Every structure is written in C-alpha cells, then in structure tokens.
Short mmCIF file of C-alpha atoms in Angstrom, two decimals:
data_model
loop_
_atom_site.label_atom_id
_atom_site.label_comp_id
_atom_site.label_asym_id
_atom_site.label_seq_id
_atom_site.Cartn_x
_atom_site.Cartn_y
_atom_site.Cartn_z
CA MET A 159 0.16 -0.08 -0.20
CA ALA A 160 1.36 3.21 -0.85
CA SER A 161 1.02 6.38 1.54
CA HIS A 162 -1.42 8.58 1.07
CA ARG A 163 0.62 11.52 1.94
CA ALA A 164 2.38 13.85 -0.26
CA ALA A 165 5.92 13.48 -1.19
CA PRO A 166 8.19 15.99 0.58
CA GLU A 167 9.42 19.00 -1.13
CA HIS A 168 13.27 20.22 -1.46
CA THR A 169 15.11 22.58 -1.51
CA HIS A 170 18.94 22.08 -3.24
CA PRO A 171 21.54 24.17 -1.13
CA ASP A 172 22.11 26.19 -4.08
CA ASP A 173 18.86 28.11 -3.77
CA VAL A 174 19.25 28.36 -0.03
CA PRO A 175 20.06 32.23 1.49
CA VAL A 176 22.52 31.84 3.83
CA LEU A 177 20.67 33.06 7.04
CA THR A 178 18.47 30.84 6.17
CA ALA A 179 21.12 27.95 6.36
CA LEU A 180 22.30 29.62 9.56
CA ALA A 181 18.39 29.81 11.33
CA ALA A 182 18.19 26.17 10.32
CA LEU A 183 20.81 25.02 12.30
CA ALA A 184 20.97 28.02 15.37
CA ASP A 185 18.22 25.63 16.60
CA PRO A 186 19.38 22.58 19.55
CA VAL A 187 16.67 19.75 18.39
CA ARG A 188 17.77 20.54 14.54
CA ALA A 189 21.57 20.95 15.51
CA GLN A 190 20.80 16.94 16.91
CA LEU A 191 19.17 15.66 14.21
CA VAL A 192 21.84 16.94 11.79
CA ARG A 193 24.33 15.17 14.35
CA GLU A 194 22.88 11.94 14.58
CA LEU A 195 22.25 11.97 10.78
CA ALA A 196 25.89 12.54 9.96
CA ALA A 197 26.36 9.65 12.46
CA SER A 198 24.00 7.42 10.25
CA GLU A 199 24.51 5.62 6.99
CA ASP A 200 22.44 7.45 4.13
CA TRP A 201 18.74 6.59 4.12
CA SER A 202 19.39 4.37 7.16
CA ARG A 203 17.10 6.75 9.30
CA SER A 204 13.34 7.38 9.33
CA CYS A 205 11.97 10.01 11.35
CA GLY A 206 10.82 7.81 14.07
CA THR A 207 14.75 6.92 15.25
CA PHE A 208 15.65 10.24 16.55
CA ASP A 209 15.34 10.67 19.85
CA VAL A 210 14.74 14.48 20.18
CA PRO A 211 12.92 16.21 23.56
CA VAL A 212 10.13 17.44 20.91
CA GLY A 213 6.29 16.45 20.18
CA LYS A 214 5.63 14.05 16.77
CA ALA A 215 4.29 17.55 15.06
CA ALA A 216 7.31 19.46 16.22
CA LYS A 217 9.73 17.26 15.13
CA SER A 218 7.89 16.68 11.64
CA HIS A 219 8.47 21.24 11.43
CA HIS A 220 11.83 20.27 12.13
CA PHE A 221 12.32 18.51 9.35
CA THR A 222 10.39 20.48 7.13
CA VAL A 223 13.01 23.44 8.38
CA LEU A 224 15.65 21.58 7.21
CA ARG A 225 14.76 20.49 3.73
CA ALA A 226 14.08 23.93 2.86
CA ALA A 227 17.25 25.07 4.21
CA GLY A 228 19.27 22.30 1.96
CA LEU A 229 20.22 20.20 4.59
CA VAL A 230 18.21 17.01 4.48
CA GLU A 231 16.75 14.77 1.70
CA GLN A 232 13.70 12.39 2.23
CA ARG A 233 11.70 9.79 0.88
CA ASP A 234 9.07 7.46 1.40
CA GLU A 235 9.36 4.09 1.78
CA GLY A 236 6.33 2.83 2.43
CA PRO A 237 5.20 3.63 5.64
CA ARG A 238 8.93 4.88 6.76
CA ARG A 239 10.46 8.47 5.53
CA VAL A 240 14.06 7.68 5.05
CA ASN A 241 16.48 10.47 5.70
CA ARG A 242 19.80 11.50 4.18
CA LEU A 243 22.17 14.40 4.86
CA ARG A 244 23.09 16.31 1.87
CA ARG A 245 26.37 16.70 3.32
CA GLU A 246 27.79 17.17 -0.27
CA GLU A 247 25.95 19.61 -2.09
CA PHE A 248 25.61 21.50 1.39
CA ASP A 249 29.39 21.50 2.08
CA ALA A 250 30.07 22.96 -1.49
CA ARG A 251 27.33 25.66 -1.11
CA PHE A 252 28.20 26.51 2.71
CA PRO A 253 32.01 25.57 3.07
CA GLY A 254 32.65 24.97 6.66
CA LEU A 255 29.33 25.47 8.00
CA LEU A 256 28.17 21.92 8.67
CA ASP A 257 31.87 20.74 10.26
CA LEU A 258 31.39 23.88 12.43
CA VAL A 259 28.02 22.36 13.93
CA LEU A 260 29.40 19.13 13.74
CA ARG A 261 32.31 19.90 16.07
CA GLY A 262 29.72 20.72 18.17
CA ASP A 263 31.18 22.50 21.07
CA MET B 393 31.83 64.39 31.55
CA ALA B 394 31.98 60.86 32.10
CA SER B 395 28.49 58.74 31.24
CA HIS B 396 26.78 57.50 33.35
CA ARG B 397 25.70 54.45 31.81
CA ALA B 398 27.63 51.05 32.76
CA ALA B 399 30.31 50.01 30.11
CA PRO B 400 28.99 47.22 28.10
CA GLU B 401 29.97 43.80 28.49
CA HIS B 402 31.71 41.36 26.34
CA THR B 403 32.34 37.92 25.72
CA HIS B 404 35.15 36.91 23.98
CA PRO B 405 34.54 34.25 21.00
CA ASP B 406 36.41 31.61 22.70
CA ASP B 407 33.59 31.07 25.06
CA VAL B 408 30.45 31.31 22.77
CA PRO B 409 28.51 27.82 21.42
CA VAL B 410 28.63 27.82 17.87
CA LEU B 411 24.38 27.20 17.97
CA THR B 412 24.70 30.73 19.72
CA ALA B 413 27.13 32.07 16.98
CA LEU B 414 24.53 30.99 14.61
CA ALA B 415 21.61 32.36 16.31
CA ALA B 416 23.34 35.82 16.38
CA LEU B 417 24.47 36.08 12.88
CA ALA B 418 20.77 34.56 11.29
CA ASP B 419 19.22 37.62 11.69
CA PRO B 420 18.90 40.11 8.74
CA VAL B 421 19.44 43.10 10.94
CA ARG B 422 22.23 41.73 12.83
CA ALA B 423 23.92 40.49 9.53
CA GLN B 424 23.68 44.32 8.00
CA LEU B 425 25.19 45.96 11.04
CA VAL B 426 28.51 42.76 11.21
CA ARG B 427 28.85 43.39 7.10
CA GLU B 428 28.51 47.69 7.93
CA LEU B 429 31.06 46.86 10.59
CA ALA B 430 33.53 44.54 8.45
CA ALA B 431 33.66 47.74 5.64
CA SER B 432 34.33 49.95 8.34
CA GLU B 433 37.25 50.92 9.84
CA ASP B 434 37.75 49.57 13.55
CA TRP B 435 36.05 52.07 16.13
CA SER B 436 35.05 54.48 13.20
CA ARG B 437 31.13 53.85 13.80
CA SER B 438 28.93 54.53 16.67
CA CYS B 439 25.48 52.49 16.99
CA GLY B 440 24.10 55.42 15.93
CA THR B 441 25.45 55.43 12.23
CA PHE B 442 23.80 52.12 11.24
CA ASP B 443 20.87 52.85 9.18
CA VAL B 444 18.80 49.81 9.96
CA PRO B 445 14.97 49.55 9.96
CA VAL B 446 14.45 48.95 13.76
CA GLY B 447 13.62 51.38 16.38
CA LYS B 448 16.52 52.74 18.93
CA ALA B 449 15.65 50.07 21.38
CA ALA B 450 16.10 47.11 19.24
CA LYS B 451 19.38 48.25 17.56
CA SER B 452 20.43 48.50 21.22
CA HIS B 453 19.14 44.65 22.05
CA HIS B 454 20.82 43.35 18.40
CA PHE B 455 24.22 45.06 19.88
CA THR B 456 23.76 43.19 23.13
CA VAL B 457 23.18 39.92 20.87
CA LEU B 458 26.27 40.41 19.26
CA ARG B 459 28.46 41.18 22.02
CA ALA B 460 27.19 38.27 23.50
CA ALA B 461 28.12 35.91 20.68
CA GLY B 462 31.77 37.42 20.40
CA LEU B 463 31.28 39.69 17.43
CA VAL B 464 31.25 43.01 18.35
CA GLU B 465 33.61 44.97 20.71
CA GLN B 466 32.32 48.27 22.14
CA ARG B 467 33.66 51.14 24.12
CA ASP B 468 32.36 54.01 25.47
CA GLU B 469 33.78 57.37 24.07
CA GLY B 470 32.16 60.37 26.28
CA PRO B 471 28.36 60.23 24.17
CA ARG B 472 29.33 58.15 21.47
CA ARG B 473 29.48 53.96 21.52
CA VAL B 474 31.74 53.29 19.11
CA ASN B 475 32.15 49.88 17.62
CA ARG B 476 35.11 47.07 16.40
CA LEU B 477 33.85 43.38 14.96
CA ARG B 478 36.28 41.55 16.39
CA ARG B 479 37.24 39.49 13.01
CA GLU B 480 40.33 37.85 13.84
CA GLU B 481 39.27 36.15 17.25
CA PHE B 482 36.45 35.20 16.04
CA ASP B 483 37.48 33.96 12.78
CA ALA B 484 39.87 31.65 15.16
CA ARG B 485 37.01 30.16 16.79
CA PHE B 486 34.70 29.89 13.92
CA PRO B 487 36.58 29.48 10.65
CA GLY B 488 34.77 30.55 7.88
CA LEU B 489 31.32 31.31 9.22
CA LEU B 490 32.09 35.30 9.22
CA ASP B 491 33.13 35.04 5.48
CA LEU B 492 29.95 33.08 4.45
CA VAL B 493 27.90 36.16 6.11
CA LEU B 494 30.22 38.78 4.57
CA ARG B 495 29.99 37.27 1.17
CA GLY B 496 26.14 37.31 1.12
CA ASP B 497 24.47 35.58 -1.05
#
C-alpha cells in the first residue's frame, strides 16, 4: 500500500540564502538531528528513530525546516520516511558551516 | 563629563557556543550591522551611524546579542559608543563562518 501523504518538497542548497541556513542550524533540536544524521548511513534513519525532546508535530516541523535549508533529503519507503544528510552539496554551497555544527562545541 | 551608563559587557568568542554564534548571525538586521562593521575601520562607527530599519531600543538589543556572541566589541567615547568587529578572534574560533555572512548571498 502506498502512503497517501504528499511526497516531501525539497530545496537544493544552491537555492538557500545564507541566513536561512544559519537559522536552520541555530536550533538545538535541529542541530541534534543533523549530528545524528551525520553519524548514520544515508537513508538508514526514519524520522521516528531520532530521540529528540519534542512531540511528533514539532519534529515534523523541524524536518521541514531542514529540507527547506537544503540540509536533509527525505523519501518515503512504504510507511517510513527515511533521511539523508545532503552533506556534499551543502558543503559545496556553505564551506565549513556543517563542520562547525558537527564539531559541536 | 563621563557617561553614567554602565560599560558594555563582552563575551570572548572562545566562550561562545556555536549555536549562539549561528543564532546571532541568522538575523537580517544583525547580519547588516556585521557587514557594515566589516566595511568600516575599527572604532570608527558609533551605534547611531548604522541605518537599520529598527527603533533605538531594538538596535541596542541587537548590539547586545552581537557582543554576547563574541562578534562585536564596544567602548564609550564620551557620548558615543563606538564599535569594532572582532574579526580575527571570531575567525579563529569559527573558521569561515563570518566569511559566509559577508559573502552575503
């Protein structure tokens, strides 16, 4: 059975203004999502597997912000929505920025 | 006559968490202040010389956030509060971050 929800919309990092990228990463929950994704294999993590201290609706909003900032790509695999950090293309657009967040101090 | 207001408090970039630095720079008014400072000689600009679309209290708040993020140093010269971008020490702490904002796309 296919899911009836709409496929997620994405923004390529090349189309993201720098302030949008900074605002996306400045939030502690989103920074944690990005760090967990960076430590995981591409497409191995569904949204439900991230243990962040927010409810389901808020978590969904955070993923929307990450997609709009060119940080995360998502696709639906049956009932699971799986994720990939767009590391290479985000790094090409904003060199060093993701490294600062992953460094985590 | 000395000013009666308290001297501004500063935070060194070495003591600033990365998310605090990102949040400080993610705001369009603060990004504009930083860009104007980067284009000005150190200590040449008083707070009143920045033409940003906010009131005086809001502008003062933005400078407080920039000081707390290790981005701006201020000192009082009589009635003027003059500014310096802490470019070298901020760059040492967060390599490349300021360049992304100054690039401005």
